[in-house]
Short mmCIF file of C-alpha atoms in Angstrom, two decimals:
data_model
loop_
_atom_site.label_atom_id
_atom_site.label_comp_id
_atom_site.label_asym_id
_atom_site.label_seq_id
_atom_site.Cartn_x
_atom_site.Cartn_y
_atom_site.Cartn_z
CA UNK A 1 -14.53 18.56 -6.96
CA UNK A 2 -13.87 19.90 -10.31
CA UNK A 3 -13.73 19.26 -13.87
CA UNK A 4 -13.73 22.39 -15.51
CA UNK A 5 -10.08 22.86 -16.54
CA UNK A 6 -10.08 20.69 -19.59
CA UNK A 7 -9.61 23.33 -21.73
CA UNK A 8 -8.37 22.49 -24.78
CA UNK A 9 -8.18 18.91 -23.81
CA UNK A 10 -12.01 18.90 -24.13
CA UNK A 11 -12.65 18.23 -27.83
CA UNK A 12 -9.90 15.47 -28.30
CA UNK A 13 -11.46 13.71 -24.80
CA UNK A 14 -14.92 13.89 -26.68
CA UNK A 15 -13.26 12.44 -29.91
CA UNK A 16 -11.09 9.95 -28.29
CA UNK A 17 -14.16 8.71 -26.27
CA UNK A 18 -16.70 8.60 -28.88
CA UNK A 19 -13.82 6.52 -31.02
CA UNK A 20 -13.43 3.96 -28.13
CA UNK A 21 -16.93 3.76 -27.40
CA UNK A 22 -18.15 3.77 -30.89
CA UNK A 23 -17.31 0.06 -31.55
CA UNK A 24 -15.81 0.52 -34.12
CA UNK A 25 -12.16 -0.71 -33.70
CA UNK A 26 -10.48 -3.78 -35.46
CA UNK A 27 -11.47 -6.40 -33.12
CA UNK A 28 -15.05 -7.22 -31.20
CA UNK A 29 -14.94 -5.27 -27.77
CA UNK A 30 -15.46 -7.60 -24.81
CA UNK A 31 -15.30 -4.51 -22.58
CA UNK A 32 -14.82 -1.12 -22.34
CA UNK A 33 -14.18 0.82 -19.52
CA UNK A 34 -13.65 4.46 -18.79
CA UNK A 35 -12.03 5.88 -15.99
CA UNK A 36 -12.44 9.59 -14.57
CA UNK A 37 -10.66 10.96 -11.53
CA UNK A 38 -10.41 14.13 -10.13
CA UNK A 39 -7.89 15.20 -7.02
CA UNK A 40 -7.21 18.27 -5.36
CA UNK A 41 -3.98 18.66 -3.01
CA UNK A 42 -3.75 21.67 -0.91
CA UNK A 43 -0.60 22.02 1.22
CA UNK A 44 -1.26 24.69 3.87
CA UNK A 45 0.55 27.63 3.15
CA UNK A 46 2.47 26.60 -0.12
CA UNK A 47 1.46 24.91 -2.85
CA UNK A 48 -2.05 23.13 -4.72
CA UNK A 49 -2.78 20.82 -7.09
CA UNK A 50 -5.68 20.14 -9.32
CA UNK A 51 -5.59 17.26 -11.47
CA UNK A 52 -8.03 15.91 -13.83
CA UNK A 53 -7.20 12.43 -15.87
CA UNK A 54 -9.27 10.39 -18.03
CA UNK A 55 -8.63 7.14 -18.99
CA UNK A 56 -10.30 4.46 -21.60
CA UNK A 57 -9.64 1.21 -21.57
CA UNK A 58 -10.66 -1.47 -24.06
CA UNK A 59 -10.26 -5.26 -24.01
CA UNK A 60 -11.26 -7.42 -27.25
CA UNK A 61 -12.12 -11.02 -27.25
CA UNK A 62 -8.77 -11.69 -28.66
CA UNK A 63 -7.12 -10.56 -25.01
CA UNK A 64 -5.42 -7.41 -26.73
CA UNK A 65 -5.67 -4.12 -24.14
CA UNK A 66 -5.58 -0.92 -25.17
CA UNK A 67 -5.56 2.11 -22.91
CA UNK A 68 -5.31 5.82 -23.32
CA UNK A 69 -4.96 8.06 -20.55
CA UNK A 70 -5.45 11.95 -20.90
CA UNK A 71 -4.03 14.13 -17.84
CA UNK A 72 -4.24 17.98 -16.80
CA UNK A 73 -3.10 19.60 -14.05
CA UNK A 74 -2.32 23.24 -12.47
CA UNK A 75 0.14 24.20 -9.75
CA UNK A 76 -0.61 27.36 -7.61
CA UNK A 77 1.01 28.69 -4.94
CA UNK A 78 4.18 29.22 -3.44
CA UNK A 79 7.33 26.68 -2.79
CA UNK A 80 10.79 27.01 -0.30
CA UNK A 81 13.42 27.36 -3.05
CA UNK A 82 16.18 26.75 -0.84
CA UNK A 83 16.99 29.96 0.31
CA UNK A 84 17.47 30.16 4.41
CA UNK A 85 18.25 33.49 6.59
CA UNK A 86 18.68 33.02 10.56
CA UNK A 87 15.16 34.35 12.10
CA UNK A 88 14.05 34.37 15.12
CA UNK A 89 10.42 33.49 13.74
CA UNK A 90 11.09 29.49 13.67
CA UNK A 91 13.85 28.04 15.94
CA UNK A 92 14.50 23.95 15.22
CA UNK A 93 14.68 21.48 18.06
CA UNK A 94 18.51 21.65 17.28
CA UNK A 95 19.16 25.14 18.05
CA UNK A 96 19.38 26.10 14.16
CA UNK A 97 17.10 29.07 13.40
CA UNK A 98 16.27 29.70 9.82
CA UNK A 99 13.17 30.58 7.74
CA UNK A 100 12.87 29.44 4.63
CA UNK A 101 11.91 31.90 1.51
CA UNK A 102 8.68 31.01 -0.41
CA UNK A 103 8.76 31.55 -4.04
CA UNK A 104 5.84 31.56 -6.35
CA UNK A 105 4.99 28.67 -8.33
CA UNK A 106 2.34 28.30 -11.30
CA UNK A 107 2.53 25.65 -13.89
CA UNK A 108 0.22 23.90 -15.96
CA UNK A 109 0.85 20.09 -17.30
CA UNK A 110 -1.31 18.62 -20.12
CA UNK A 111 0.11 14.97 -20.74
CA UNK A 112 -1.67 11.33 -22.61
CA UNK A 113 0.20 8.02 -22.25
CA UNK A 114 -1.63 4.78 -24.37
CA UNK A 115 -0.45 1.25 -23.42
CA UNK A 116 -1.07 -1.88 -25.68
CA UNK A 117 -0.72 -5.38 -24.62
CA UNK A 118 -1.23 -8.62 -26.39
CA UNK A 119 -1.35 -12.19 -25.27
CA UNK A 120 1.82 -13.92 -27.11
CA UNK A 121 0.46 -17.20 -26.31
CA UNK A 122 -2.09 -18.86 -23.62
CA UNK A 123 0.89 -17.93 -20.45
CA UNK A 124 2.56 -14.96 -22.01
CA UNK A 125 1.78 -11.35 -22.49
CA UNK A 126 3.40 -8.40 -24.05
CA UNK A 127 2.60 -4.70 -23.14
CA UNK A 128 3.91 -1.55 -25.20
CA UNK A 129 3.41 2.30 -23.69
CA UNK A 130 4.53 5.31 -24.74
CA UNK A 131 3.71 9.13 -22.89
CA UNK A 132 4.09 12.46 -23.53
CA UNK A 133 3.63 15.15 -21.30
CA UNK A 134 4.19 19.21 -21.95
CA UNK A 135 4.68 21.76 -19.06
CA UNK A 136 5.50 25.66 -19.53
CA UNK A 137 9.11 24.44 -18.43
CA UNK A 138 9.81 20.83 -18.64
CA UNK A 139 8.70 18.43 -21.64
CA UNK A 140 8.92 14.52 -21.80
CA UNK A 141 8.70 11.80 -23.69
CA UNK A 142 8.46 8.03 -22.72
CA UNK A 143 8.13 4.57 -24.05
CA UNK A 144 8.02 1.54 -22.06
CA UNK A 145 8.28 -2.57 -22.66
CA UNK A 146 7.39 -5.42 -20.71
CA UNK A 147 6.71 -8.99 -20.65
CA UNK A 148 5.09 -11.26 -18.50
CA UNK A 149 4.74 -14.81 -18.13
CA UNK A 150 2.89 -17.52 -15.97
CA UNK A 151 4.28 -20.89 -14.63
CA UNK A 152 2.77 -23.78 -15.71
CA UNK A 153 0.80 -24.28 -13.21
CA UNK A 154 0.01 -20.64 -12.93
CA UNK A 155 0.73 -20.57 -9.30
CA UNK A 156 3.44 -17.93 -10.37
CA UNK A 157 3.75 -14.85 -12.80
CA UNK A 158 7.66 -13.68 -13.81
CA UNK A 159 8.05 -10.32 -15.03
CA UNK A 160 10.33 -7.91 -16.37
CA UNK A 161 10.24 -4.54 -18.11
CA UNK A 162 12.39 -1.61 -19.73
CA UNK A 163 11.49 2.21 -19.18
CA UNK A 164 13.45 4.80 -21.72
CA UNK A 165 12.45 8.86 -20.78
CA UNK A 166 13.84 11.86 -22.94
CA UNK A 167 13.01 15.25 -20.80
CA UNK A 168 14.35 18.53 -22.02
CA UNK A 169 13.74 21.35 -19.09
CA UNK A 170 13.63 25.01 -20.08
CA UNK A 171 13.15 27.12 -16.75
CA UNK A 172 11.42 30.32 -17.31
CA UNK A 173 14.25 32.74 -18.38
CA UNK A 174 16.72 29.84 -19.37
CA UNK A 175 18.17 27.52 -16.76
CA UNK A 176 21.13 28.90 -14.44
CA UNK A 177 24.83 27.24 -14.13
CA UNK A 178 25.25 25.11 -10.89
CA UNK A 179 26.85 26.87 -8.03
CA UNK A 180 26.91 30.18 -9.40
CA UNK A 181 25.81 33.25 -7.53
CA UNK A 182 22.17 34.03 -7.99
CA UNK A 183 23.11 37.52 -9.11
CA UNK A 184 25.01 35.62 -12.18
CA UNK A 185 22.79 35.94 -15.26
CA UNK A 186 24.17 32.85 -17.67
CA UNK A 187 21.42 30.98 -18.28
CA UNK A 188 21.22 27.78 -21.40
CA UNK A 189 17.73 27.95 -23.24
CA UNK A 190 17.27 24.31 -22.44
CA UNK A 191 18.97 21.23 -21.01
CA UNK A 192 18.30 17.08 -21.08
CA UNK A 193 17.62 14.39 -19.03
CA UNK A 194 17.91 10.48 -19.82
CA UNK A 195 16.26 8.35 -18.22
CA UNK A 196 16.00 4.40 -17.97
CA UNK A 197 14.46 1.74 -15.85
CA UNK A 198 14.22 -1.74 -15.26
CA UNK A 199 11.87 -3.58 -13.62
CA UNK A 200 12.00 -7.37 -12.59
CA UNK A 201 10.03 -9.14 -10.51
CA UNK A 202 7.70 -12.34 -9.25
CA UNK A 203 4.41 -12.64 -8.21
CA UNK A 204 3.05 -15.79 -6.36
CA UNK A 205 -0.45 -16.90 -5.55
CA UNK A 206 -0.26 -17.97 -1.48
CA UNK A 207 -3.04 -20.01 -1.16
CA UNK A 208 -6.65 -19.65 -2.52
CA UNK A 209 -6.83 -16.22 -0.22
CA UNK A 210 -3.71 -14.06 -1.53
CA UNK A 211 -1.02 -13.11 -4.15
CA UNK A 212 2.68 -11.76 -2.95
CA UNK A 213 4.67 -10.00 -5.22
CA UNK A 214 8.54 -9.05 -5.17
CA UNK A 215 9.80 -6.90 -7.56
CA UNK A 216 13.25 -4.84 -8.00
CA UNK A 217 13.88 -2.35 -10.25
CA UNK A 218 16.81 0.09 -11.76
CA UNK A 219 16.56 3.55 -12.70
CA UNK A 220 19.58 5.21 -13.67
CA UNK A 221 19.67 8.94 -14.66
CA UNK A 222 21.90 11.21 -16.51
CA UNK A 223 21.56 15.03 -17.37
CA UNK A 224 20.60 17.72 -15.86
CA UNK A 225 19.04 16.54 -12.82
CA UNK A 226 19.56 19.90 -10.76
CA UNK A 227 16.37 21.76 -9.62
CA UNK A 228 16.57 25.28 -11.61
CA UNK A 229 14.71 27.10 -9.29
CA UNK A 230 16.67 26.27 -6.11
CA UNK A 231 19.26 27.92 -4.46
CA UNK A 232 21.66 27.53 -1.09
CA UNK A 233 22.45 29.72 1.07
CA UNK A 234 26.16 30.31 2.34
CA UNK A 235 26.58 31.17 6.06
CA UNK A 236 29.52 33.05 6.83
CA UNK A 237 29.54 33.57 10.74
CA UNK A 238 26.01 33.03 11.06
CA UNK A 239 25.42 35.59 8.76
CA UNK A 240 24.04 34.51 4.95
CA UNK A 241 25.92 36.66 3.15
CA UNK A 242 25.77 34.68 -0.45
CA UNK A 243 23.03 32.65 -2.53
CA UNK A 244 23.75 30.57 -5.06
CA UNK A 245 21.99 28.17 -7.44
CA UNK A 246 22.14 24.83 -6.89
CA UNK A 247 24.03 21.81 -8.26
CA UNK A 248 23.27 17.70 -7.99
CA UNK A 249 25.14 15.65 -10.20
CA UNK A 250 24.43 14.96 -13.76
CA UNK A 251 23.74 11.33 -13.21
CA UNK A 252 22.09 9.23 -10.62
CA UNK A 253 21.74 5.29 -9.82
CA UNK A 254 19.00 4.20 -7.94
CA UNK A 255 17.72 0.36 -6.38
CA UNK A 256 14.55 -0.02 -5.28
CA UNK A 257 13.00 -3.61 -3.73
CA UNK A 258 9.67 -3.82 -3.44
CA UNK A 259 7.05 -6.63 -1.61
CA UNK A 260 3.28 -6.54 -1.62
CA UNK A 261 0.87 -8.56 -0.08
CA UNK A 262 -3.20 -8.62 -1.21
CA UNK A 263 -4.98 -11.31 1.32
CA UNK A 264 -8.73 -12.10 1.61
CA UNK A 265 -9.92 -12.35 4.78
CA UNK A 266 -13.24 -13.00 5.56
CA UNK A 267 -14.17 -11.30 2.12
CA UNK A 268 -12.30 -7.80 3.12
CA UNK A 269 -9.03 -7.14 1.61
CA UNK A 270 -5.54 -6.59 3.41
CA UNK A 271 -3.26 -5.02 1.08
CA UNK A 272 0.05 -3.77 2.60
CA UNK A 273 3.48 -3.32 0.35
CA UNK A 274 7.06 -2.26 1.66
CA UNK A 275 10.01 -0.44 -0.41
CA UNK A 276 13.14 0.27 0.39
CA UNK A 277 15.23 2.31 -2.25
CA UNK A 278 19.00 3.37 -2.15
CA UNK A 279 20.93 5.81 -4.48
CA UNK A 280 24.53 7.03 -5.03
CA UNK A 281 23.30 10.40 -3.99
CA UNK A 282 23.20 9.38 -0.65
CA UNK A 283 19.53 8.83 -0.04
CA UNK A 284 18.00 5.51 1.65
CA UNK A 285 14.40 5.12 2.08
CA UNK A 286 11.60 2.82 3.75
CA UNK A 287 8.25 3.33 2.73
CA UNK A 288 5.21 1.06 4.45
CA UNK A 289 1.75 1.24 2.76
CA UNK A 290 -1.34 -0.37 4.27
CA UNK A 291 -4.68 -0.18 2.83
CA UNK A 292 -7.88 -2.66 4.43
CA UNK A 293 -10.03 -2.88 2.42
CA UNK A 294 -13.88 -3.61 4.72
CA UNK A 295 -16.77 -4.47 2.74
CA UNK A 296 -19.94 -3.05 4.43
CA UNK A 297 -22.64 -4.85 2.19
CA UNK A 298 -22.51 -5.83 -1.60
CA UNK A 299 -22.33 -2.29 -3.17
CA UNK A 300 -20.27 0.03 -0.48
CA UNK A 301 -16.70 -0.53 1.10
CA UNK A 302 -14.45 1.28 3.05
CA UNK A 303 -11.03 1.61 2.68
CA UNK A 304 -8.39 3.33 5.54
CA UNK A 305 -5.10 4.18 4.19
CA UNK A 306 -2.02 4.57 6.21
CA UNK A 307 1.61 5.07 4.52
CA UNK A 308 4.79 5.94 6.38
CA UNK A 309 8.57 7.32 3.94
CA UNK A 310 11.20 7.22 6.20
CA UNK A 311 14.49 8.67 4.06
CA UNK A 312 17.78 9.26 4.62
CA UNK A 313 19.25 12.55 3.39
CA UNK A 314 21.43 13.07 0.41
CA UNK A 315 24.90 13.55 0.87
CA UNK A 316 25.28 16.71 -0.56
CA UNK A 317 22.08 18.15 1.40
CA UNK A 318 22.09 20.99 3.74
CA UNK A 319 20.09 23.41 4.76
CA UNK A 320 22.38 26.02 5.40
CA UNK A 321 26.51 25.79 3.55
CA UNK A 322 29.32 27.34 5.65
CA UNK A 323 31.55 29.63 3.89
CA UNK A 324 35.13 27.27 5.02
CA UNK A 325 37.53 27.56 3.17
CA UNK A 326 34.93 28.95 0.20
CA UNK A 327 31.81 28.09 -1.41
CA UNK A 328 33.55 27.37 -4.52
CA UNK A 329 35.20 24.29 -3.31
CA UNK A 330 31.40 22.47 -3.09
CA UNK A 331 31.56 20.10 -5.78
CA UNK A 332 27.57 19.65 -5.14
CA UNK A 333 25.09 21.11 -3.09
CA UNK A 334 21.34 21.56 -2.22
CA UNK A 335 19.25 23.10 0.39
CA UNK A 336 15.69 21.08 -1.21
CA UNK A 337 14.11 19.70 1.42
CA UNK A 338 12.87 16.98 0.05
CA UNK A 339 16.56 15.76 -0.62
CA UNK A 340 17.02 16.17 3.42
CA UNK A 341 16.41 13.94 6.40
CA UNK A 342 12.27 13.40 5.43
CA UNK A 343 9.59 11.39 7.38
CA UNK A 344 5.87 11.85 5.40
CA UNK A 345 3.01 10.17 6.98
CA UNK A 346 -0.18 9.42 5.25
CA UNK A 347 -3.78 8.76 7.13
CA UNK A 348 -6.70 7.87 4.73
CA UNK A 349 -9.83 6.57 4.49
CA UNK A 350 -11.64 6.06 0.79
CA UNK A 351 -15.03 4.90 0.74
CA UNK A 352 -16.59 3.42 -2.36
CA UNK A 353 -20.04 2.19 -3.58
CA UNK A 354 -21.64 0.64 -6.66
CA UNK A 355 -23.95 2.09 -8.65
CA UNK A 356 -26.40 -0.40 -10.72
CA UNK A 357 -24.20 -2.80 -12.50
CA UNK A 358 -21.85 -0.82 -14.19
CA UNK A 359 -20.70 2.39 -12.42
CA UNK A 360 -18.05 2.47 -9.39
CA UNK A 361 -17.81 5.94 -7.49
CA UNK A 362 -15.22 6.33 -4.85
CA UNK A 363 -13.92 8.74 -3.19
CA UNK A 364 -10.55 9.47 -0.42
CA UNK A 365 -9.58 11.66 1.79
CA UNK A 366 -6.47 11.94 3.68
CA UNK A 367 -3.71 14.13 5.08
CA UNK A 368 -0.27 14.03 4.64
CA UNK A 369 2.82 15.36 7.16
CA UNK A 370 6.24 15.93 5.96
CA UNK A 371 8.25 16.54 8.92
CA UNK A 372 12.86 17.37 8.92
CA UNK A 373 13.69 14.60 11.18
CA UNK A 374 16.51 17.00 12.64
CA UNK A 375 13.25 19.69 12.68
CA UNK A 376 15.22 22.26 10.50
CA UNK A 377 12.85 23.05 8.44
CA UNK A 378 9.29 23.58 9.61
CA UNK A 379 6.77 20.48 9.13
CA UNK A 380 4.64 20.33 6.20
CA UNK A 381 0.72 19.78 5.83
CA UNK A 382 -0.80 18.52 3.18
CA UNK A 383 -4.84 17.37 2.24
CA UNK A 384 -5.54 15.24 -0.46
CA UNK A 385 -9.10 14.73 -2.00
CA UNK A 386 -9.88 12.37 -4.85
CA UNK A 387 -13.31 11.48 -6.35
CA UNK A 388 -13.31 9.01 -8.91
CA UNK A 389 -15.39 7.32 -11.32
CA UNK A 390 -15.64 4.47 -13.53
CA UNK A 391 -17.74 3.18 -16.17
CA UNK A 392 -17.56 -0.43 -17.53
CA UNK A 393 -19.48 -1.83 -20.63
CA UNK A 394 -19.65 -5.58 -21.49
CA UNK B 1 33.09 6.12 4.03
CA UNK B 2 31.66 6.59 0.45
CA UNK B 3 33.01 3.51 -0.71
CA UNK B 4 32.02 0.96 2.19
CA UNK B 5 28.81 2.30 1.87
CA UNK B 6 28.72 1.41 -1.71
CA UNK B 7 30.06 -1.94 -0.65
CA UNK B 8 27.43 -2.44 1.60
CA UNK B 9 24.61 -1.34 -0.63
CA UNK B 10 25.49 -4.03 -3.07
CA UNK B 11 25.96 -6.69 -0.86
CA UNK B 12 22.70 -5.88 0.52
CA UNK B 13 21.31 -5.96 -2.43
CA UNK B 14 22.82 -9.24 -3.41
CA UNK B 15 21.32 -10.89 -0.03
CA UNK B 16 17.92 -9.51 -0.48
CA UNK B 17 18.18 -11.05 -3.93
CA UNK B 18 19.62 -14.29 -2.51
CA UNK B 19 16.72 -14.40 0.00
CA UNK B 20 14.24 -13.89 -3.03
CA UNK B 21 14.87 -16.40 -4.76
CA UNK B 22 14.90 -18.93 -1.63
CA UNK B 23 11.99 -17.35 -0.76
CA UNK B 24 10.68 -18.25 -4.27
CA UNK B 25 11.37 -22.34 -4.31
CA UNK B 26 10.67 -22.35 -0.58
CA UNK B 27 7.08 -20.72 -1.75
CA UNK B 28 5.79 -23.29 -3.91
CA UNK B 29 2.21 -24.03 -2.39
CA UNK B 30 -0.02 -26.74 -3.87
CA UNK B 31 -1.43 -25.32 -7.55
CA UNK B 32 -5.15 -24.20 -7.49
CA UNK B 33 -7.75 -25.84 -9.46
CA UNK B 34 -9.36 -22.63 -11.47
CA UNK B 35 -12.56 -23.17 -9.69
CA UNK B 36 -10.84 -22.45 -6.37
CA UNK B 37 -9.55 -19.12 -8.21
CA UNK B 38 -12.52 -17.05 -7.39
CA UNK B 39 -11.11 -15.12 -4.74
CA UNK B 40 -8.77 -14.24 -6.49
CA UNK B 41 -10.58 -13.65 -9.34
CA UNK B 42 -12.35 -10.66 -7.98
CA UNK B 43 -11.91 -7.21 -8.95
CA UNK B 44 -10.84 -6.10 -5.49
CA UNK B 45 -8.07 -8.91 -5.42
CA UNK B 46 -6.11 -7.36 -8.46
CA UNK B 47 -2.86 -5.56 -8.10
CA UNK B 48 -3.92 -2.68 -9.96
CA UNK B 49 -7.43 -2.92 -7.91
CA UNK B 50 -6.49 0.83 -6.53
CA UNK B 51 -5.14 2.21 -9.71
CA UNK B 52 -6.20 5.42 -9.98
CA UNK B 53 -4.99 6.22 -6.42
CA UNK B 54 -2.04 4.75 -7.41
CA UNK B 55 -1.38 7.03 -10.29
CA UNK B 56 -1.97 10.08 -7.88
CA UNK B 57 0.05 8.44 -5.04
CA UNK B 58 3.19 8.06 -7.82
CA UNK B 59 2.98 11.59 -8.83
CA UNK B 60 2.83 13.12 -5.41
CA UNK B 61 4.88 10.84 -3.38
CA UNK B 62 7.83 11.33 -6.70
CA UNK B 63 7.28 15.15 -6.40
CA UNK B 64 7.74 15.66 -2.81
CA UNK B 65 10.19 12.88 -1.92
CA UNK B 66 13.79 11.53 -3.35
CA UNK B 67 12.63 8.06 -4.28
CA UNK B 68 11.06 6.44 -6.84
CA UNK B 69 10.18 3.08 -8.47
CA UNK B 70 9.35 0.28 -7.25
CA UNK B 71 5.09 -1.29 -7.74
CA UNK B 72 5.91 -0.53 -12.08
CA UNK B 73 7.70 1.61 -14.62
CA UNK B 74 6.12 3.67 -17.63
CA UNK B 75 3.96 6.85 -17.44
CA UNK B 76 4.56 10.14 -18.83
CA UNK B 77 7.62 12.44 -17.09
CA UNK B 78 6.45 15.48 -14.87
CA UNK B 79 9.39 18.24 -13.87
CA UNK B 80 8.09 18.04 -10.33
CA UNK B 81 11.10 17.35 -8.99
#
């Protein structure tokens, strides 16, 4: 594992810590808690991830939260960018025969979100966040509300929350016009994306063994929501004769329903959630997660992980675009993958042990496999390492 | 066919909604003294018990699949997808 990539992030982590830890905010500390957590992801072939993220967390005796979280992360490697010529080196189950084109990819991402909550009265709480994030291409800026609130009997907890992002993307070398050829060379310096959610949902204590939660949320989109660095491909009698960048619509409406379940049982811990999320692009999804939680004494646990995505592809998703009548007459089109007929499965297993009183460690392996459902595109594998660590003071 | 799939959507929607909120006054167990709440007291119990797996799961899951949403919103924007 590493940490040596804070970079300039180092002396505002020192500062921000020593402030936190210092004691010497408005209100008393009850506790104070800091968070570090390190994961690389290394797909085989393409693309890795290192991420570093920090985050502090204080609670005062008056039951207000704060928490700052500092992120950093690299991207190295090399990504399909859409671009598909018949081969003879991968042939799909289907008969289709394409190889996809691999393009470089390096990015860097240095983002901090801080969240605030206060306790509006002895049932009701109120949480605040804003984040900001800066890549070489692609800036954002978010702020968040939401409220919660228990039942009298505080058998149940009703929430609901707003999400407001403001992204402005500037691909290296400006950002191309959707749908024209890749030879075309208008480019705009920079282009926006809006962004809202809501949020709504229940949660429910069971019995004296588990909680259930049900939430839905809302995200609707608007901007440009194209990938820049994508293109199609246009097959005119099985010969690609044409590439051209390409175009999603500039605004997207999403549902998503979620359920979760976290039951004791026999003092290990079932926790298993379900989603299933529909857009107007098209896409459907189904994603399972189950994580068992087995405690092997008092200070070490073991946790497998298994998650199964299940998603229907968009409707303006192909891998390969026939040239009939022309490739102007697309109104949208994209060759991503991940906007295509996807099934990702997830095996884990995290295991975690206590330190003394106050320190956690953990840490969680697991592999991931992406895998075209119509197997036009070849399968993807993925490895994903995280070691984390977490210090609380009372 | 774009249409009566939209219709469908949102009268799935609406049922799944419906069968919340039965679900909701059907699920109305006896209330818990607080000194039977020490199960689910513990750290382990909490929905954010996992969450700095969570906040790794949201980022990679959002960059290499269509959907999103769902457990929470806020968090800082990534052009990942």
């Amino acid at each position: 594992m590493q940490l040596k990539q804070t970079g300039r992030l180092g002396p505002a982590l020192a500062a921000a810590t020593c402030t936190l830890l210092s004691g010497q905010g408005a209100q008393a500390a009850e506790t104070e808690q800091v968070d570090v957590t390190s994961l690389q992801y290394r797909e085989v072939d393409r693309v890795n991830v290192d991420e570093e993220v920090i985050a502090l967390k204080r609670k005062g005796k008056d039951e207000k939260r704060f928490s700052l979280k500092l992120y950093h992360d690299t991207i190295t490697g090399a990504s399909p960018n859409g671009a598909y010529f018949p081969s003879d080196t991968y042939t799909s189950p289907s008969g289709s025969s394409y190889s996809s084109t691999l393009a470089p990819i390096t990015d860097e991402r240095y983002a901090v979100s801080a969240d605030w909550e206060r306790e509006d009265s002895r049932r009701q709480k109120t949480q605040y966040g804003l984040a900001y994030s800066i890549e070489l291409d692609y800036d954002s800026l978010g702020a968040n509300w939401s409220r919660s609130r228990d039942s009298q009997n505080r058998m149940r907890t009703y929430s609901y929350g707003y999400g407001f992002n403001y992204d402005v993307i500037h691909a290296e070398g400006g950002n191309p016009v959707g749908l024209a050829p890749a030879t075309d060379t208008t480019r705009s310096n920079q282009d926006n994306k809006l962004l809202f959610d809501f949020l709504g949902g229940v949660s429910q204590v069971l019995n004296r063994q588990g909680v259930f939660q049900l939430n839905y949320g809302l995200s609707l989109s608007n901007g440009y929501l194209s990938d820049p660095y994508k293109f199609i491909s246009i097959d005119n009698d099985a010969v690609v004769d044409n590439l051209l960048y390409e175009k999603r619509p500039d605004t997207r409406l999403g549902h998503s329903l979620y359920a979760r379940v976290i039951y004791n049982i026999d003092d290990n811990v079932l926790k298993g959630s379900y989603r299933y999320y529909i857009d107007d692009w098209g896409i459907l999804s189904h994603t399972l997660d189950m994580r068992y939680r087995y405690k092997l004494n008092n200070d070490f646990y073991l946790q497998p992980h298994f998650r199964h995505y299940s998603q229907r592809a968009a409707d303006f998703y192909s891998i390969v675009f026939y040239d009939a009548p022309a490739a102007s007459t697309y109104e949208y089109a994209s060759a991503d993958y991940r906007l295509g007929n996807l099934d990702s499965l997830t095996l884990g297993l995290q295991a975690g042990t206590r330190i003394g009183k106050r320190t956690d460690l953990s840490l969680r392996y697991e592999i991931l496999r992406q895998t075209d459902r119509l197997g036009e595109f070849p399968s993807l594998n993925a490895s994903i390492l995280q070691l984390s660590f977490r210090y609380t003071a009372k | 066919m774009r249409p009566i799939r939209a219709k469908l959507t949102q009268l799935m929607i609406f049922g799944v909604l419906l069968s919340m909120l039965a679900g909701c006054s059907y699920l109305n167990p006896k209330p818990l003294k607080p000194w039977d709440r020490d199960v689910l007291a513990r750290p382990e119990m909490q929905l954010d018990a996992d969450s700095m797996e969570d906040l790794m799961d949201t980022k990679i899951y959002f960059s290499k699949e269509a959907s999103r949403g769902g457990a929470n919103i806020g968090g800082g924007g990534c052009g990942c997808n």
